């Protein structure tokens, strides 16, 4: 079983290398596996697609969900060449795979100037102390939509 995990992780690392060498984006790769088969594989494409969300994990989550025709990655395993950043971590929790295997750590990423540590630090701060400005506006006008959702009887739960 360990050999299998290593096989898929090696593929994720290959994808990282491939993405880097083709100048698609940063040196990050990922693979999504279901029932012992790769259902999606990819690499970072941020700079080549002008998409700041095109991290390797996001790329494979999108592709796998499309293939499975589902918004959940039930019984899937994600292999990523680096510990996920906060954005991908959030996406992973929403997609709900069974497990995540990672190779490099966020400290390794920081050492080559991919520092997502500051986002983790921001999460711990009070909103007013964050580097990004957040301002609440028109809650009373937005709330009726939430109430509409609560009363909607043909909604798809997730
Ligand atoms: Zn990420």
PDB file of C-alpha atoms and ligand atoms in Angstrom:
ATOM      1  CA  UNK A   1       0.000   0.000   0.000  1.00  0.00           C
ATOM      2  CA  UNK A   2       2.880   2.360   0.841  1.00  0.00           C
ATOM      3  CA  UNK A   3       4.332   1.625  -2.572  1.00  0.00           C
ATOM      4  CA  UNK A   4       1.049   2.741  -4.143  1.00  0.00           C
ATOM      5  CA  UNK A   5       1.045   6.001  -2.203  1.00  0.00           C
ATOM      6  CA  UNK A   6       4.629   6.568  -3.264  1.00  0.00           C
ATOM      7  CA  UNK A   7       3.734   5.857  -6.885  1.00  0.00           C
ATOM      8  CA  UNK A   8       1.035   8.536  -6.906  1.00  0.00           C
ATOM      9  CA  UNK A   9       3.204  11.020  -5.003  1.00  0.00           C
ATOM     10  CA  UNK A  10       5.993  10.504  -7.540  1.00  0.00           C
ATOM     11  CA  UNK A  11       3.473  11.366 -10.259  1.00  0.00           C
ATOM     12  CA  UNK A  12       2.497  14.552  -8.381  1.00  0.00           C
ATOM     13  CA  UNK A  13       6.184  15.480  -8.152  1.00  0.00           C
ATOM     14  CA  UNK A  14       6.590  14.767 -11.878  1.00  0.00           C
ATOM     15  CA  UNK A  15       3.688  17.116 -12.555  1.00  0.00           C
ATOM     16  CA  UNK A  16       5.387  19.796 -10.427  1.00  0.00           C
ATOM     17  CA  UNK A  17       8.529  19.428 -12.491  1.00  0.00           C
ATOM     18  CA  UNK A  18       6.588  19.420 -15.764  1.00  0.00           C
ATOM     19  CA  UNK A  19       4.703  22.597 -14.854  1.00  0.00           C
ATOM     20  CA  UNK A  20       7.880  24.354 -13.829  1.00  0.00           C
ATOM     21  CA  UNK A  21       9.814  23.323 -16.931  1.00  0.00           C
ATOM     22  CA  UNK A  22       7.017  24.415 -19.263  1.00  0.00           C
ATOM     23  CA  UNK A  23       6.801  27.787 -17.462  1.00  0.00           C
ATOM     24  CA  UNK A  24       3.144  27.170 -16.628  1.00  0.00           C
ATOM     25  CA  UNK A  25       3.620  28.483 -13.106  1.00  0.00           C
ATOM     26  CA  UNK A  26       5.235  27.608  -9.781  1.00  0.00           C
ATOM     27  CA  UNK A  27       6.834  24.224  -9.050  1.00  0.00           C
ATOM     28  CA  UNK A  28       3.762  22.510  -7.658  1.00  0.00           C
ATOM     29  CA  UNK A  29       1.928  19.393  -8.837  1.00  0.00           C
ATOM     30  CA  UNK A  30      -1.022  17.308  -7.694  1.00  0.00           C
ATOM     31  CA  UNK A  31      -2.843  14.087  -8.477  1.00  0.00           C
ATOM     32  CA  UNK A  32      -6.335  12.929  -7.486  1.00  0.00           C
ATOM     33  CA  UNK A  33      -6.927   9.226  -7.126  1.00  0.00           C
ATOM     34  CA  UNK A  34     -10.132   7.235  -6.793  1.00  0.00           C
ATOM     35  CA  UNK A  35     -10.255   3.449  -6.467  1.00  0.00           C
ATOM     36  CA  UNK A  36      -6.550   3.209  -7.233  1.00  0.00           C
ATOM     37  CA  UNK A  37      -6.794   5.199 -10.465  1.00  0.00           C
ATOM     38  CA  UNK A  38      -5.697   8.712 -11.307  1.00  0.00           C
ATOM     39  CA  UNK A  39      -8.805  10.715 -12.201  1.00  0.00           C
ATOM     40  CA  UNK A  40      -7.054  14.091 -12.446  1.00  0.00           C
ATOM     41  CA  UNK A  41      -3.494  15.323 -12.490  1.00  0.00           C
ATOM     42  CA  UNK A  42      -2.094  18.780 -12.957  1.00  0.00           C
ATOM     43  CA  UNK A  43       0.273  21.512 -11.933  1.00  0.00           C
ATOM     44  CA  UNK A  44       0.278  25.152 -10.973  1.00  0.00           C
ATOM     45  CA  UNK A  45      -0.867  27.406 -13.862  1.00  0.00           C
ATOM     46  CA  UNK A  46      -1.042  30.779 -12.126  1.00  0.00           C
ATOM     47  CA  UNK A  47       1.308  32.779 -14.346  1.00  0.00           C
ATOM     48  CA  UNK A  48       0.416  31.135 -17.676  1.00  0.00           C
ATOM     49  CA  UNK A  49      -3.350  31.556 -17.257  1.00  0.00           C
ATOM     50  CA  UNK A  50      -3.375  34.767 -15.184  1.00  0.00           C
ATOM     51  CA  UNK A  51      -5.391  32.901 -12.596  1.00  0.00           C
ATOM     52  CA  UNK A  52      -4.246  33.406  -8.996  1.00  0.00           C
ATOM     53  CA  UNK A  53      -6.426  30.451  -7.970  1.00  0.00           C
ATOM     54  CA  UNK A  54      -4.827  28.017 -10.441  1.00  0.00           C
ATOM     55  CA  UNK A  55      -2.806  26.191  -7.807  1.00  0.00           C
ATOM     56  CA  UNK A  56      -2.135  22.514  -8.567  1.00  0.00           C
ATOM     57  CA  UNK A  57      -4.659  21.339  -5.981  1.00  0.00           C
ATOM     58  CA  UNK A  58      -7.385  23.652  -7.320  1.00  0.00           C
ATOM     59  CA  UNK A  59      -6.661  22.518 -10.888  1.00  0.00           C
ATOM     60  CA  UNK A  60      -7.083  18.824 -10.038  1.00  0.00           C
ATOM     61  CA  UNK A  61     -10.092  19.376  -7.774  1.00  0.00           C
ATOM     62  CA  UNK A  62     -11.886  21.212 -10.602  1.00  0.00           C
ATOM     63  CA  UNK A  63     -10.993  18.558 -13.170  1.00  0.00           C
ATOM     64  CA  UNK A  64     -11.897  15.633 -10.909  1.00  0.00           C
ATOM     65  CA  UNK A  65     -15.262  17.130  -9.929  1.00  0.00           C
ATOM     66  CA  UNK A  66     -16.048  17.741 -13.590  1.00  0.00           C
ATOM     67  CA  UNK A  67     -15.134  14.132 -14.440  1.00  0.00           C
ATOM     68  CA  UNK A  68     -17.103  12.686 -11.530  1.00  0.00           C
ATOM     69  CA  UNK A  69     -19.958  15.103 -12.200  1.00  0.00           C
ATOM     70  CA  UNK A  70     -20.024  15.837  -8.473  1.00  0.00           C
ATOM     71  CA  UNK A  71     -19.178  18.680  -6.099  1.00  0.00           C
ATOM     72  CA  UNK A  72     -17.750  16.145  -3.648  1.00  0.00           C
ATOM     73  CA  UNK A  73     -14.595  14.054  -3.980  1.00  0.00           C
ATOM     74  CA  UNK A  74     -15.983  11.162  -1.975  1.00  0.00           C
ATOM     75  CA  UNK A  75     -13.501   8.274  -1.569  1.00  0.00           C
ATOM     76  CA  UNK A  76     -10.764  10.229  -3.346  1.00  0.00           C
ATOM     77  CA  UNK A  77      -7.187  10.767  -2.206  1.00  0.00           C
ATOM     78  CA  UNK A  78      -5.236  13.909  -3.039  1.00  0.00           C
ATOM     79  CA  UNK A  79      -1.497  13.756  -3.526  1.00  0.00           C
ATOM     80  CA  UNK A  80       0.246  17.118  -3.663  1.00  0.00           C
ATOM     81  CA  UNK A  81       3.938  17.899  -4.025  1.00  0.00           C
ATOM     82  CA  UNK A  82       3.642  20.557  -1.310  1.00  0.00           C
ATOM     83  CA  UNK A  83       1.597  21.127   1.826  1.00  0.00           C
ATOM     84  CA  UNK A  84      -1.525  23.046   0.673  1.00  0.00           C
ATOM     85  CA  UNK A  85      -1.817  26.800   1.111  1.00  0.00           C
ATOM     86  CA  UNK A  86      -4.841  28.187   3.010  1.00  0.00           C
ATOM     87  CA  UNK A  87      -6.857  28.650  -0.204  1.00  0.00           C
ATOM     88  CA  UNK A  88      -6.325  25.056  -1.298  1.00  0.00           C
ATOM     89  CA  UNK A  89      -6.808  23.804   2.229  1.00  0.00           C
ATOM     90  CA  UNK A  90     -10.236  25.448   2.220  1.00  0.00           C
ATOM     91  CA  UNK A  91     -11.064  23.970  -1.184  1.00  0.00           C
ATOM     92  CA  UNK A  92      -9.950  20.540   0.020  1.00  0.00           C
ATOM     93  CA  UNK A  93     -12.239  20.725   3.038  1.00  0.00           C
ATOM     94  CA  UNK A  94     -15.163  21.759   0.806  1.00  0.00           C
ATOM     95  CA  UNK A  95     -14.426  18.943  -1.669  1.00  0.00           C
ATOM     96  CA  UNK A  96     -14.059  16.386   1.150  1.00  0.00           C
ATOM     97  CA  UNK A  97     -11.556  13.844  -0.147  1.00  0.00           C
ATOM     98  CA  UNK A  98     -10.699  11.008   2.241  1.00  0.00           C
ATOM     99  CA  UNK A  99      -7.073  11.986   2.769  1.00  0.00           C
ATOM    100  CA  UNK A 100      -4.292  14.296   1.651  1.00  0.00           C
ATOM    101  CA  UNK A 101      -0.696  13.215   1.130  1.00  0.00           C
ATOM    102  CA  UNK A 102       1.902  15.961   0.748  1.00  0.00           C
ATOM    103  CA  UNK A 103       5.648  15.989   0.076  1.00  0.00           C
ATOM    104  CA  UNK A 104       7.319  19.358   0.745  1.00  0.00           C
ATOM    105  CA  UNK A 105       6.206  21.488   3.688  1.00  0.00           C
ATOM    106  CA  UNK A 106       5.103  25.120   3.718  1.00  0.00           C
ATOM    107  CA  UNK A 107       8.481  25.916   5.274  1.00  0.00           C
ATOM    108  CA  UNK A 108      10.172  24.349   2.214  1.00  0.00           C
ATOM    109  CA  UNK A 109       7.973  26.564   0.011  1.00  0.00           C
ATOM    110  CA  UNK A 110       8.867  29.631   2.039  1.00  0.00           C
ATOM    111  CA  UNK A 111      12.552  28.870   1.501  1.00  0.00           C
ATOM    112  CA  UNK A 112      12.015  29.389  -2.253  1.00  0.00           C
ATOM    113  CA  UNK A 113       9.895  32.534  -1.701  1.00  0.00           C
ATOM    114  CA  UNK A 114       6.412  31.000  -1.820  1.00  0.00           C
ATOM    115  CA  UNK A 115       5.323  32.283   1.551  1.00  0.00           C
ATOM    116  CA  UNK A 116       1.750  31.480   2.482  1.00  0.00           C
ATOM    117  CA  UNK A 117       2.649  31.591   6.166  1.00  0.00           C
ATOM    118  CA  UNK A 118       1.461  35.194   6.256  1.00  0.00           C
ATOM    119  CA  UNK A 119      -2.058  34.109   5.264  1.00  0.00           C
ATOM    120  CA  UNK A 120      -2.144  31.615   8.126  1.00  0.00           C
ATOM    121  CA  UNK A 121      -0.969  34.456  10.412  1.00  0.00           C
ATOM    122  CA  UNK A 122      -3.674  36.761   9.034  1.00  0.00           C
ATOM    123  CA  UNK A 123      -6.364  34.190   9.870  1.00  0.00           C
ATOM    124  CA  UNK A 124      -5.400  34.363  13.537  1.00  0.00           C
ATOM    125  CA  UNK A 125      -5.685  38.155  13.671  1.00  0.00           C
ATOM    126  CA  UNK A 126      -8.731  40.275  14.421  1.00  0.00           C
ATOM    127  CA  UNK A 127     -10.230  41.611  11.204  1.00  0.00           C
ATOM    128  CA  UNK A 128      -9.120  45.172  11.968  1.00  0.00           C
ATOM    129  CA  UNK A 129      -5.496  44.079  12.441  1.00  0.00           C
ATOM    130  CA  UNK A 130      -5.197  42.349   9.052  1.00  0.00           C
ATOM    131  CA  UNK A 131      -3.153  43.692   6.132  1.00  0.00           C
ATOM    132  CA  UNK A 132      -6.258  43.489   3.926  1.00  0.00           C
ATOM    133  CA  UNK A 133      -9.077  45.966   4.525  1.00  0.00           C
ATOM    134  CA  UNK A 134     -12.435  44.318   5.326  1.00  0.00           C
ATOM    135  CA  UNK A 135     -15.521  46.513   5.705  1.00  0.00           C
ATOM    136  CA  UNK A 136     -19.025  45.278   6.510  1.00  0.00           C
ATOM    137  CA  UNK A 137     -21.788  46.865   4.429  1.00  0.00           C
ATOM    138  CA  UNK A 138     -25.555  46.360   3.838  1.00  0.00           C
ATOM    139  CA  UNK A 139     -26.054  43.268   6.013  1.00  0.00           C
ATOM    140  CA  UNK A 140     -29.763  44.060   6.320  1.00  0.00           C
ATOM    141  CA  UNK A 141     -30.165  44.006   2.535  1.00  0.00           C
ATOM    142  CA  UNK A 142     -28.233  40.758   2.155  1.00  0.00           C
ATOM    143  CA  UNK A 143     -29.976  38.827   4.918  1.00  0.00           C
ATOM    144  CA  UNK A 144     -33.299  38.356   3.053  1.00  0.00           C
ATOM    145  CA  UNK A 145     -31.446  36.225   0.467  1.00  0.00           C
ATOM    146  CA  UNK A 146     -30.237  33.975   3.288  1.00  0.00           C
ATOM    147  CA  UNK A 147     -33.769  33.763   4.630  1.00  0.00           C
ATOM    148  CA  UNK A 148     -34.915  32.841   1.144  1.00  0.00           C
ATOM    149  CA  UNK A 149     -32.388  29.987   1.089  1.00  0.00           C
ATOM    150  CA  UNK A 150     -33.547  28.750   4.497  1.00  0.00           C
ATOM    151  CA  UNK A 151     -37.115  28.590   3.174  1.00  0.00           C
ATOM    152  CA  UNK A 152     -36.271  27.272  -0.307  1.00  0.00           C
ATOM    153  CA  UNK A 153     -37.561  23.731  -0.693  1.00  0.00           C
ATOM    154  CA  UNK A 154     -35.835  22.750  -3.940  1.00  0.00           C
ATOM    155  CA  UNK A 155     -32.304  23.526  -2.771  1.00  0.00           C
ATOM    156  CA  UNK A 156     -29.338  21.181  -3.231  1.00  0.00           C
ATOM    157  CA  UNK A 157     -27.722  20.696   0.177  1.00  0.00           C
ATOM    158  CA  UNK A 158     -23.953  20.507   0.442  1.00  0.00           C
TER     159      UNK A 158
HETATM  160 ZN1  LIG B   1      -2.750  26.585  -2.904  1.00  0.00          ZN
END
